[in-house]
Amino acid sequence: MMDRAIADEQEMDGLGNLFAHIPTILWERRWWIVLPTLVGLIAAVAATLLIKPVYQSTALMLVQSRQLPAEVTGDWGGEVIDRRIARIRQQVTSRPDLISLIEKHGLYSDQRHSEPLSKVIEAMRKSITLTPSMVDLSAGRSDEQTIAFHLGFDYSEPVAAQAVAQDLMDRILKLDAAGNVEQATNTVQFLTEQATSLEGRIREVQDQIAQVTTSNGQILSESGVTIMSGNPGSYDVQIAALQRDNANLIIQKNAAESSDTRDPAVRSAEAGLAAARARYAETHPDVMLAKQALEKAKELAASNKSKLPLSTIDQQIAFNNSQIERLSAAKAQDLASLNAQLAAQSRAPLVRQEISALQNKLSGLNDQYQNVQTRLTTARAGVKAEDEQMAERLSVVEPPIVPDEPYWPNRLLIVALGLGGGLGLGLVLALGLEVLLSPIRGPDAIVAITGQKPLGMIPVIAPPETDQPGRLSRIFGSFSPLARLKMGSR
């Protein structure tokens, strides 16, 4: 522990000794400082003379706000200025455009002979700068708005730099104006096509509604009417009575043809009554009708003793048959009408649901059509504003000029860096040699080495004629042990 403490104390004493003798060290090793400083200065001056100057021609383009309010032109889908300029930058720095500029102005003649064209184009692309200038919209908001763009081109010749910057600026303005007009026109064309498509779909749905309504008009009209169902049984009763009457007439006709002396009508009525009684009760309508027919036949027989002619019987049978056909047709018609009404009532909800769905679809299409028409109107206003240069656009505030002096290299900075670097290197070398050689400088160094204080110090005074070594020996002579001892004893 004691050895460690003594070693630490000696190390601290050595550092303190070094710091205490810094002026002496710097003076004795001044050539280790002066020579690197001179080398750094010479290298910096040579660099300023050998580095090819670079000139930059710049232009300032201001973002002109729209001169009409948004309520007039509307938001017709124009790009944000930053995205629009980014797109334009990609077009301006494309390979064909850069090749055209290189050939037009004869740029990079030396590099084109020694390097591939792709590297030359990449170098020119890096020489083009297009940076935005932004401003806060409000203190309480974090978003920003671009108000201007700075265009710059770097080249070794000032006139060529200005010419290329001018062409780039003209190209950007042309692309910006053409892009805005083209986009607005494309928007109008797209919305027009969309409106035409919606009109066709609206007509199609209207035709479908008209077709469904026409084909199901009777169903819709009868679906709300209460069905008054008839009584098909009444037709059956009348038809049965006529059929029985025919049967009686046939019997009467057959009896007349058999020369029976009895009145045929009475015999027919009696036969009809007997047949009715055999099937029904006395109170049944058919029995009552048969009784009435018998009474009428008897009255007729009493008033007219002569027999009815056969032609009259045939006419009555034919008439009854016609009545039977008419009643059968009426029955069939009533049954068909009843079935149609029942079918209409069953289909009416489906038809109404189909029509309601088509009407909802038509309403949605009409809303879309109105929205498209509104956007189309604002888009057309935007196209007109672009044509009259009343929309957002770029305008030149400061055109590119021929630069008076290069912006690179910065000769003063290079000289300052070379001088400072050489000086710093010299200081590092001087102090490094001092630490490496560790010469004895004063009694403190002896105490640090031996651990004992010296009894006394004898100064060494060299004669002037013998204490004048050469410059090289003064610089490098400190490496010898004798020199170290002499320096330490001073």
Short mmCIF file of C-alpha atoms in Angstrom, two decimals:
data_model
loop_
_atom_site.label_atom_id
_atom_site.label_comp_id
_atom_site.label_asym_id
_atom_site.label_seq_id
_atom_site.Cartn_x
_atom_site.Cartn_y
_atom_site.Cartn_z
CA MET A 1 0.00 0.00 0.00
CA MET A 2 2.82 2.38 0.84
CA ASP A 3 4.61 1.62 -2.44
CA ARG A 4 1.42 2.28 -4.32
CA ALA A 5 0.93 5.61 -2.57
CA ILE A 6 4.54 6.58 -3.20
CA ALA A 7 4.16 5.68 -6.91
CA ASP A 8 0.97 7.75 -7.20
CA GLU A 9 2.62 10.66 -5.44
CA GLN A 10 5.62 10.46 -7.74
CA GLU A 11 3.36 10.36 -10.79
CA MET A 12 1.50 13.45 -9.63
CA ASP A 13 4.81 15.18 -8.94
CA GLY A 14 5.96 14.29 -12.45
CA LEU A 15 2.85 15.82 -14.02
CA GLY A 16 3.19 18.87 -11.87
CA ASN A 17 6.85 19.14 -12.90
CA LEU A 18 5.81 18.89 -16.54
CA PHE A 19 3.23 21.63 -16.24
CA ALA A 20 5.62 23.84 -14.36
CA HIS A 21 8.21 23.63 -17.16
CA ILE A 22 5.87 24.03 -20.14
CA PRO A 23 7.30 27.43 -21.20
CA THR A 24 10.82 26.00 -21.09
CA ILE A 25 9.71 22.87 -22.95
CA LEU A 26 8.00 24.86 -25.68
CA TRP A 27 11.00 27.08 -26.15
CA GLU A 28 13.51 24.25 -26.26
CA ARG A 29 11.37 22.21 -28.66
CA ARG A 30 10.15 25.19 -30.65
CA TRP A 31 11.28 23.69 -33.94
CA TRP A 32 9.05 20.69 -33.33
CA ILE A 33 6.21 23.19 -33.22
CA VAL A 34 7.32 25.59 -35.93
CA LEU A 35 8.02 22.98 -38.62
CA PRO A 36 4.56 21.23 -38.49
CA THR A 37 2.94 24.65 -38.36
CA LEU A 38 4.81 25.70 -41.49
CA VAL A 39 3.96 22.42 -43.21
CA GLY A 40 0.27 22.84 -42.36
CA LEU A 41 0.31 26.43 -43.60
CA ILE A 42 2.04 25.46 -46.84
CA ALA A 43 -0.38 22.58 -47.38
CA ALA A 44 -3.37 24.88 -46.77
CA VAL A 45 -2.07 27.48 -49.22
CA ALA A 46 -1.39 24.78 -51.79
CA ALA A 47 -4.89 23.41 -51.30
CA THR A 48 -6.46 26.81 -51.85
CA LEU A 49 -4.46 27.17 -55.06
CA LEU A 50 -5.02 23.63 -56.37
CA ILE A 51 -8.68 23.10 -55.45
CA LYS A 52 -10.91 23.97 -58.37
CA PRO A 53 -13.28 26.80 -57.46
CA VAL A 54 -17.02 26.12 -57.47
CA TYR A 55 -19.55 28.81 -58.30
CA GLN A 56 -23.20 28.69 -57.32
CA SER A 57 -25.97 30.46 -59.19
CA THR A 58 -29.23 30.68 -57.26
CA ALA A 59 -32.81 31.70 -57.94
CA LEU A 60 -35.70 32.41 -55.60
CA MET A 61 -39.21 31.29 -56.57
CA LEU A 62 -42.16 32.49 -54.52
CA VAL A 63 -45.30 30.41 -54.01
CA GLN A 64 -48.14 32.68 -55.12
CA SER A 65 -51.39 31.99 -53.25
CA ARG A 66 -54.63 31.60 -55.13
CA GLN A 67 -56.33 34.88 -55.95
CA LEU A 68 -59.83 33.42 -55.62
CA PRO A 69 -61.30 32.00 -52.41
CA ALA A 70 -61.65 28.27 -51.98
CA GLU A 71 -65.45 28.62 -52.05
CA VAL A 72 -65.21 29.70 -55.69
CA THR A 73 -62.60 27.34 -57.07
CA GLY A 74 -63.18 24.62 -54.53
CA ASP A 75 -60.78 21.89 -53.52
CA TRP A 76 -60.52 20.20 -56.90
CA GLY A 77 -57.76 17.87 -55.78
CA GLY A 78 -54.67 20.03 -56.40
CA GLU A 79 -51.41 18.68 -54.98
CA VAL A 80 -49.75 20.17 -51.94
CA ILE A 81 -46.97 22.47 -53.14
CA ASP A 82 -44.25 20.35 -51.46
CA ARG A 83 -45.38 17.16 -53.19
CA ARG A 84 -45.76 18.99 -56.48
CA ILE A 85 -42.23 20.40 -56.29
CA ALA A 86 -40.86 16.99 -55.27
CA ARG A 87 -42.50 15.49 -58.34
CA ILE A 88 -41.13 18.31 -60.51
CA ARG A 89 -37.64 17.79 -59.04
CA GLN A 90 -37.71 14.16 -60.09
CA GLN A 91 -38.61 15.23 -63.61
CA VAL A 92 -36.01 17.97 -63.77
CA THR A 93 -33.22 15.73 -62.48
CA SER A 94 -34.15 12.80 -64.68
CA ARG A 95 -31.44 11.30 -66.85
CA PRO A 96 -32.74 12.60 -70.22
CA ASP A 97 -33.11 16.18 -68.94
CA LEU A 98 -29.63 16.20 -67.38
CA ILE A 99 -28.06 14.75 -70.53
CA SER A 100 -29.78 17.44 -72.56
CA LEU A 101 -28.38 20.17 -70.29
CA ILE A 102 -24.89 18.65 -70.35
CA GLU A 103 -24.85 18.54 -74.14
CA LYS A 104 -26.43 21.98 -74.49
CA HIS A 105 -23.92 23.80 -72.26
CA GLY A 106 -20.92 21.49 -72.73
CA LEU A 107 -20.66 20.65 -69.04
CA TYR A 108 -18.15 18.32 -67.37
CA SER A 109 -15.97 17.98 -70.46
CA ASP A 110 -13.00 16.58 -68.49
CA GLN A 111 -15.07 14.13 -66.47
CA ARG A 112 -16.89 12.83 -69.54
CA HIS A 113 -13.58 11.72 -71.02
CA SER A 114 -12.37 9.99 -67.86
CA GLU A 115 -15.52 8.80 -66.06
CA PRO A 116 -18.69 6.95 -67.05
CA LEU A 117 -21.67 9.06 -68.00
CA SER A 118 -23.69 7.71 -65.08
CA LYS A 119 -21.19 9.15 -62.58
CA VAL A 120 -21.22 12.50 -64.37
CA ILE A 121 -25.03 12.58 -64.21
CA GLU A 122 -24.98 11.66 -60.54
CA ALA A 123 -22.47 14.44 -59.84
CA MET A 124 -24.67 16.95 -61.67
CA ARG A 125 -27.74 15.72 -59.80
CA LYS A 126 -25.95 16.38 -56.49
CA SER A 127 -25.01 19.87 -57.72
CA ILE A 128 -28.70 20.83 -58.06
CA THR A 129 -30.42 22.02 -54.88
CA LEU A 130 -34.09 22.86 -54.46
CA THR A 131 -34.88 23.72 -50.84
CA PRO A 132 -38.17 25.10 -49.47
CA SER A 133 -38.64 28.02 -47.12
CA MET A 134 -41.39 27.42 -44.58
CA VAL A 135 -43.32 29.54 -42.10
CA ASP A 136 -45.52 28.61 -39.18
CA LEU A 137 -49.21 29.09 -39.90
CA SER A 138 -50.03 30.09 -36.34
CA ALA A 139 -48.48 30.05 -32.91
CA GLY A 140 -50.85 27.39 -31.60
CA ARG A 141 -50.40 24.99 -34.50
CA SER A 142 -47.51 22.74 -35.42
CA ASP A 143 -48.03 22.65 -39.18
CA GLU A 144 -46.08 24.78 -41.61
CA GLN A 145 -46.60 26.20 -45.04
CA THR A 146 -44.06 26.52 -47.81
CA ILE A 147 -43.78 30.10 -49.08
CA ALA A 148 -40.75 29.94 -51.39
CA PHE A 149 -38.17 27.68 -53.00
CA HIS A 150 -34.45 28.29 -53.45
CA LEU A 151 -32.93 26.81 -56.59
CA GLY A 152 -29.18 26.49 -56.92
CA PHE A 153 -26.65 24.94 -59.27
CA ASP A 154 -22.95 24.45 -58.52
CA TYR A 155 -20.32 24.46 -61.27
CA SER A 156 -16.72 25.44 -61.85
CA GLU A 157 -17.60 28.14 -64.40
CA PRO A 158 -19.83 31.05 -63.31
CA VAL A 159 -21.43 31.70 -66.71
CA ALA A 160 -22.30 28.04 -67.22
CA ALA A 161 -23.68 27.84 -63.67
CA GLN A 162 -25.99 30.80 -64.37
CA ALA A 163 -27.12 29.38 -67.71
CA VAL A 164 -27.97 25.98 -66.27
CA ALA A 165 -29.77 27.54 -63.29
CA GLN A 166 -31.81 29.65 -65.71
CA ASP A 167 -32.79 26.60 -67.75
CA LEU A 168 -33.68 24.67 -64.61
CA MET A 169 -35.83 27.54 -63.35
CA ASP A 170 -37.67 27.83 -66.69
CA ARG A 171 -38.20 24.09 -66.74
CA ILE A 172 -39.61 24.07 -63.20
CA LEU A 173 -42.01 26.94 -63.93
CA LYS A 174 -43.16 25.26 -67.13
CA LEU A 175 -43.72 21.91 -65.46
CA ASP A 176 -45.55 23.56 -62.56
CA ALA A 177 -47.93 25.47 -64.82
CA ALA A 178 -48.45 22.54 -67.20
CA GLY A 179 -48.89 20.11 -64.33
CA ASN A 180 -51.53 22.23 -62.64
CA VAL A 181 -53.50 22.74 -65.86
CA GLU A 182 -53.13 19.10 -66.84
CA GLN A 183 -54.23 17.89 -63.44
CA ALA A 184 -57.21 20.24 -63.38
CA THR A 185 -58.18 19.16 -66.91
CA ASN A 186 -57.82 15.49 -66.01
CA THR A 187 -59.97 16.09 -62.95
CA VAL A 188 -62.70 17.68 -65.08
CA GLN A 189 -62.50 14.83 -67.59
CA PHE A 190 -62.67 12.20 -64.87
CA LEU A 191 -65.64 13.86 -63.16
CA THR A 192 -67.39 14.28 -66.53
CA GLU A 193 -66.98 10.59 -67.29
CA GLN A 194 -68.18 9.74 -63.80
CA ALA A 195 -71.25 11.97 -64.23
CA THR A 196 -72.03 10.36 -67.60
CA SER A 197 -71.70 6.90 -66.08
CA LEU A 198 -74.01 7.88 -63.22
CA GLU A 199 -76.57 9.27 -65.68
CA GLY A 200 -76.59 5.94 -67.53
CA ARG A 201 -77.01 4.00 -64.31
CA ILE A 202 -79.81 6.34 -63.19
CA ARG A 203 -81.66 5.81 -66.49
CA GLU A 204 -81.15 2.06 -66.18
CA VAL A 205 -82.64 1.98 -62.66
CA GLN A 206 -85.53 4.21 -63.75
CA ASP A 207 -86.25 1.82 -66.63
CA GLN A 208 -86.19 -1.11 -64.23
CA ILE A 209 -88.66 0.62 -61.91
CA ALA A 210 -90.96 1.44 -64.85
CA GLN A 211 -90.74 -2.13 -66.14
CA VAL A 212 -91.55 -3.66 -62.75
CA THR A 213 -94.42 -1.20 -62.21
CA THR A 214 -95.88 -1.83 -65.67
CA SER A 215 -95.64 -5.62 -65.49
CA ASN A 216 -97.14 -5.71 -61.99
CA GLY A 217 -99.60 -2.82 -62.26
CA GLN A 218 -102.65 -5.00 -61.74
CA ILE A 219 -101.02 -6.69 -58.76
CA LEU A 220 -100.22 -3.33 -57.19
CA SER A 221 -103.71 -1.98 -57.88
CA GLU A 222 -105.53 -5.06 -56.62
CA SER A 223 -103.28 -5.69 -53.65
CA GLY A 224 -104.94 -2.93 -51.66
CA VAL A 225 -108.52 -4.00 -52.52
CA THR A 226 -110.39 -6.43 -50.25
CA ILE A 227 -111.24 -9.58 -52.17
CA MET A 228 -115.01 -10.16 -52.37
CA SER A 229 -115.11 -13.85 -53.04
CA GLY A 230 -118.11 -15.03 -55.00
CA ASN A 231 -120.17 -18.20 -54.32
CA PRO A 232 -119.41 -20.76 -57.01
CA GLY A 233 -122.11 -22.98 -55.47
CA SER A 234 -124.91 -20.71 -56.81
CA TYR A 235 -123.70 -21.40 -60.33
CA ASP A 236 -123.77 -25.10 -59.60
CA VAL A 237 -127.40 -24.91 -58.35
CA GLN A 238 -128.58 -23.07 -61.45
CA ILE A 239 -126.69 -25.39 -63.76
CA ALA A 240 -128.18 -28.44 -61.97
CA ALA A 241 -131.71 -27.02 -62.30
CA LEU A 242 -131.26 -26.45 -66.02
CA GLN A 243 -129.84 -29.91 -66.43
CA ARG A 244 -132.87 -31.38 -64.67
CA ASP A 245 -135.18 -29.29 -66.84
CA ASN A 246 -133.45 -30.68 -69.88
CA ALA A 247 -133.84 -34.17 -68.53
CA ASN A 248 -137.59 -33.60 -68.10
CA LEU A 249 -137.86 -32.16 -71.59
CA ILE A 250 -136.09 -35.16 -73.01
CA ILE A 251 -138.48 -37.46 -71.16
CA GLN A 252 -141.41 -35.45 -72.45
CA LYS A 253 -140.05 -35.62 -75.95
CA ASN A 254 -139.57 -39.35 -75.72
CA ALA A 255 -143.10 -39.78 -74.36
CA ALA A 256 -144.55 -37.71 -77.17
CA GLU A 257 -142.69 -39.76 -79.68
CA SER A 258 -144.14 -42.97 -78.08
CA SER A 259 -147.78 -41.77 -78.71
CA ASP A 260 -148.60 -41.66 -75.00
CA THR A 261 -152.08 -40.04 -74.47
CA ARG A 262 -151.04 -38.31 -71.32
CA ASP A 263 -149.81 -34.73 -71.45
CA PRO A 264 -146.04 -34.88 -71.85
CA ALA A 265 -145.42 -31.80 -69.76
CA VAL A 266 -147.37 -33.27 -66.87
CA ARG A 267 -145.51 -36.56 -67.21
CA SER A 268 -142.18 -34.73 -67.35
CA ALA A 269 -143.05 -32.62 -64.30
CA GLU A 270 -144.17 -35.68 -62.41
CA ALA A 271 -140.99 -37.48 -63.32
CA GLY A 272 -138.90 -34.50 -62.26
CA LEU A 273 -140.76 -34.28 -58.98
CA ALA A 274 -140.26 -37.98 -58.38
CA ALA A 275 -136.57 -37.65 -59.13
CA ALA A 276 -136.22 -34.65 -56.83
CA ARG A 277 -138.04 -36.39 -54.02
CA ALA A 278 -135.80 -39.36 -54.44
CA ARG A 279 -132.73 -37.16 -53.86
CA TYR A 280 -133.91 -34.36 -51.56
CA ALA A 281 -136.43 -33.67 -48.82
CA GLU A 282 -139.78 -32.00 -49.37
CA THR A 283 -138.43 -28.64 -48.22
CA HIS A 284 -135.48 -28.65 -50.62
CA PRO A 285 -135.54 -25.92 -53.27
CA ASP A 286 -135.30 -28.47 -56.08
CA VAL A 287 -138.38 -30.29 -54.79
CA MET A 288 -140.26 -27.03 -54.48
CA LEU A 289 -139.27 -26.10 -58.04
CA ALA A 290 -140.40 -29.51 -59.29
CA LYS A 291 -143.76 -29.09 -57.58
CA GLN A 292 -144.17 -25.65 -59.13
CA ALA A 293 -143.25 -27.09 -62.52
CA LEU A 294 -145.86 -29.88 -62.10
CA GLU A 295 -148.58 -27.42 -61.17
CA LYS A 296 -147.74 -25.22 -64.17
CA ALA A 297 -147.75 -28.30 -66.40
CA LYS A 298 -151.13 -29.36 -65.11
CA GLU A 299 -152.53 -25.86 -65.62
CA LEU A 300 -151.11 -25.82 -69.11
CA ALA A 301 -152.54 -29.25 -69.80
CA ALA A 302 -155.92 -28.19 -68.52
CA SER A 303 -156.01 -25.09 -70.70
CA ASN A 304 -154.55 -26.79 -73.74
CA LYS A 305 -155.45 -30.36 -74.28
CA SER A 306 -153.38 -30.60 -77.39
CA LYS A 307 -149.79 -31.91 -77.16
CA LEU A 308 -146.81 -29.60 -77.44
CA PRO A 309 -144.97 -29.85 -80.70
CA LEU A 310 -141.55 -31.54 -80.63
CA SER A 311 -139.82 -28.46 -82.12
CA THR A 312 -140.75 -26.42 -79.07
CA ILE A 313 -139.16 -29.01 -76.78
CA ASP A 314 -135.93 -28.97 -78.84
CA GLN A 315 -135.78 -25.19 -78.69
CA GLN A 316 -136.21 -25.26 -74.93
CA ILE A 317 -133.44 -27.82 -74.55
CA ALA A 318 -131.11 -25.75 -76.76
CA PHE A 319 -131.88 -22.64 -74.73
CA ASN A 320 -131.17 -24.47 -71.49
CA ASN A 321 -127.90 -25.74 -72.87
CA SER A 322 -126.88 -22.19 -73.82
CA GLN A 323 -127.69 -21.05 -70.31
CA ILE A 324 -125.65 -23.88 -68.86
CA GLU A 325 -122.65 -22.84 -71.02
CA ARG A 326 -123.03 -19.21 -69.99
CA LEU A 327 -123.21 -20.13 -66.30
CA SER A 328 -120.17 -22.41 -66.65
CA ALA A 329 -118.19 -19.64 -68.35
CA ALA A 330 -119.20 -17.14 -65.67
CA LYS A 331 -118.16 -19.63 -63.00
CA ALA A 332 -114.78 -20.20 -64.63
CA GLN A 333 -114.23 -16.44 -65.00
CA ASP A 334 -115.06 -15.80 -61.38
CA LEU A 335 -112.72 -18.58 -60.26
CA ALA A 336 -109.90 -17.20 -62.45
CA SER A 337 -110.45 -13.68 -61.09
CA LEU A 338 -110.42 -15.00 -57.53
CA ASN A 339 -107.20 -16.94 -58.10
CA ALA A 340 -105.59 -13.90 -59.73
CA GLN A 341 -106.51 -11.72 -56.78
CA LEU A 342 -105.10 -14.28 -54.34
CA ALA A 343 -101.87 -14.50 -56.39
CA ALA A 344 -101.64 -10.72 -56.52
CA GLN A 345 -101.99 -10.49 -52.76
CA SER A 346 -99.20 -13.06 -52.30
CA ARG A 347 -96.82 -11.35 -54.80
CA ALA A 348 -97.53 -7.73 -53.87
CA PRO A 349 -95.05 -7.58 -50.90
CA LEU A 350 -92.23 -8.97 -53.06
CA VAL A 351 -92.99 -6.53 -55.84
CA ARG A 352 -93.15 -3.62 -53.40
CA GLN A 353 -89.84 -4.74 -51.84
CA GLU A 354 -88.20 -4.90 -55.26
CA ILE A 355 -89.50 -1.44 -56.18
CA SER A 356 -88.37 -0.04 -52.79
CA ALA A 357 -84.86 -1.45 -53.30
CA LEU A 358 -84.69 0.06 -56.79
CA GLN A 359 -85.91 3.42 -55.47
CA ASN A 360 -83.27 3.40 -52.70
CA LYS A 361 -80.62 2.60 -55.29
CA LEU A 362 -81.93 5.42 -57.46
CA SER A 363 -81.83 7.82 -54.51
CA GLY A 364 -78.19 6.90 -53.78
CA LEU A 365 -77.25 7.35 -57.44
CA ASN A 366 -78.96 10.74 -57.49
CA ASP A 367 -76.99 11.83 -54.42
CA GLN A 368 -73.75 10.69 -56.03
CA TYR A 369 -74.69 12.48 -59.22
CA GLN A 370 -75.37 15.73 -57.36
CA ASN A 371 -72.04 15.42 -55.52
CA VAL A 372 -70.18 14.78 -58.76
CA GLN A 373 -71.92 17.71 -60.42
CA THR A 374 -70.90 19.98 -57.56
CA ARG A 375 -67.29 18.81 -57.77
CA LEU A 376 -67.37 19.10 -61.54
CA THR A 377 -68.51 22.71 -61.27
CA THR A 378 -65.68 23.58 -58.87
CA ALA A 379 -63.17 21.67 -61.02
CA ARG A 380 -64.19 23.66 -64.07
CA ALA A 381 -63.76 26.81 -62.04
CA GLY A 382 -60.29 25.54 -61.06
CA VAL A 383 -59.39 24.97 -64.73
CA LYS A 384 -60.49 28.47 -65.59
CA ALA A 385 -58.48 29.85 -62.66
CA GLU A 386 -55.42 27.96 -63.90
CA ASP A 387 -55.89 29.27 -67.43
CA GLU A 388 -56.12 32.82 -66.10
CA GLN A 389 -53.22 32.23 -63.65
CA MET A 390 -55.38 32.92 -60.62
CA ALA A 391 -54.64 29.65 -58.79
CA GLU A 392 -51.62 28.71 -56.67
CA ARG A 393 -48.44 28.86 -58.73
CA LEU A 394 -44.72 29.63 -58.64
CA SER A 395 -43.36 33.03 -59.59
CA VAL A 396 -39.76 34.21 -59.91
CA VAL A 397 -38.63 36.73 -57.32
CA GLU A 398 -34.88 36.61 -57.94
CA PRO A 399 -33.67 35.14 -61.25
CA PRO A 400 -30.27 33.42 -61.35
CA ILE A 401 -27.30 35.71 -61.97
CA VAL A 402 -23.66 35.12 -62.82
CA PRO A 403 -21.87 34.70 -59.44
CA ASP A 404 -19.05 37.14 -58.74
CA GLU A 405 -16.90 34.83 -56.63
CA PRO A 406 -16.86 31.14 -55.80
CA TYR A 407 -18.48 29.90 -52.66
CA TRP A 408 -15.98 27.05 -52.47
CA PRO A 409 -13.23 26.71 -51.46
CA ASN A 410 -13.26 29.07 -48.47
CA ARG A 411 -9.62 30.03 -48.60
CA LEU A 412 -9.49 31.77 -45.23
CA LEU A 413 -11.08 28.79 -43.56
CA ILE A 414 -8.69 26.35 -45.24
CA VAL A 415 -5.65 28.46 -44.26
CA ALA A 416 -6.95 28.75 -40.71
CA LEU A 417 -7.53 24.99 -40.52
CA GLY A 418 -4.08 24.24 -41.96
CA LEU A 419 -2.38 26.67 -39.59
CA GLY A 420 -4.34 25.43 -36.59
CA GLY A 421 -3.79 21.77 -37.52
CA GLY A 422 -0.04 22.26 -37.95
CA LEU A 423 0.23 24.15 -34.68
CA GLY A 424 -1.75 21.51 -32.83
CA LEU A 425 0.36 18.73 -34.33
CA GLY A 426 3.55 20.57 -33.27
CA LEU A 427 2.31 20.96 -29.73
CA VAL A 428 1.40 17.29 -29.55
CA LEU A 429 4.81 16.29 -30.89
CA ALA A 430 6.66 18.58 -28.45
CA LEU A 431 4.75 17.40 -25.41
CA GLY A 432 4.89 13.80 -26.59
CA LEU A 433 8.68 13.92 -26.86
CA GLU A 434 8.86 15.48 -23.43
CA VAL A 435 6.80 12.67 -21.93
CA LEU A 436 8.67 10.01 -23.90
CA LEU A 437 12.19 11.23 -23.11
CA SER A 438 11.40 12.41 -19.57
CA PRO A 439 14.48 14.69 -19.11
CA ILE A 440 15.55 15.79 -15.60
CA ARG A 441 14.38 19.33 -15.02
CA GLY A 442 15.27 20.58 -11.53
CA PRO A 443 15.48 19.01 -8.13
CA ASP A 444 11.87 17.87 -8.13
CA ALA A 445 12.62 15.43 -10.96
CA ILE A 446 15.60 14.03 -8.96
CA VAL A 447 13.39 13.61 -5.92
CA ALA A 448 10.79 11.85 -8.07
CA ILE A 449 13.44 9.46 -9.43
CA THR A 450 15.65 8.76 -6.40
CA GLY A 451 13.34 9.57 -3.56
CA GLN A 452 16.09 11.74 -1.95
CA LYS A 453 16.55 15.46 -2.00
CA PRO A 454 19.82 16.71 -3.56
CA LEU A 455 22.42 18.36 -1.26
CA GLY A 456 22.97 21.23 -3.68
CA MET A 457 22.87 22.40 -7.28
CA ILE A 458 25.92 23.45 -9.34
CA PRO A 459 25.00 25.55 -12.37
CA VAL A 460 26.79 24.83 -15.66
CA ILE A 461 27.80 27.86 -17.66
CA ALA A 462 29.07 26.99 -21.12
CA PRO A 463 31.30 29.38 -23.02
CA PRO A 464 29.48 31.22 -25.81
CA GLU A 465 31.84 29.94 -28.48
CA THR A 466 31.51 26.32 -27.41
CA ASP A 467 27.82 26.34 -26.49
CA GLN A 468 26.56 27.04 -29.98
CA PRO A 469 25.69 23.66 -31.56
CA GLY A 470 24.22 23.42 -34.98
CA ARG A 471 20.51 23.79 -35.58
CA LEU A 472 20.06 20.08 -36.23
CA SER A 473 22.00 19.15 -33.13
CA ARG A 474 19.90 21.56 -31.09
CA ILE A 475 16.72 19.93 -32.47
CA PHE A 476 17.72 16.29 -32.22
CA GLY A 477 20.53 16.45 -29.67
CA SER A 478 18.14 16.05 -26.79
CA PHE A 479 17.89 12.36 -27.56
CA SER A 480 21.39 11.64 -26.10
CA PRO A 481 21.73 10.78 -22.36
CA LEU A 482 24.44 13.43 -21.89
CA ALA A 483 22.15 16.09 -23.24
CA ARG A 484 19.37 14.88 -20.96
CA LEU A 485 21.73 15.16 -17.97
CA LYS A 486 22.89 18.60 -18.99
CA MET A 487 19.30 19.78 -19.49
CA GLY A 488 18.28 18.35 -16.18
CA SER A 489 21.17 20.01 -14.34
CA ARG A 490 20.31 23.45 -15.61
#
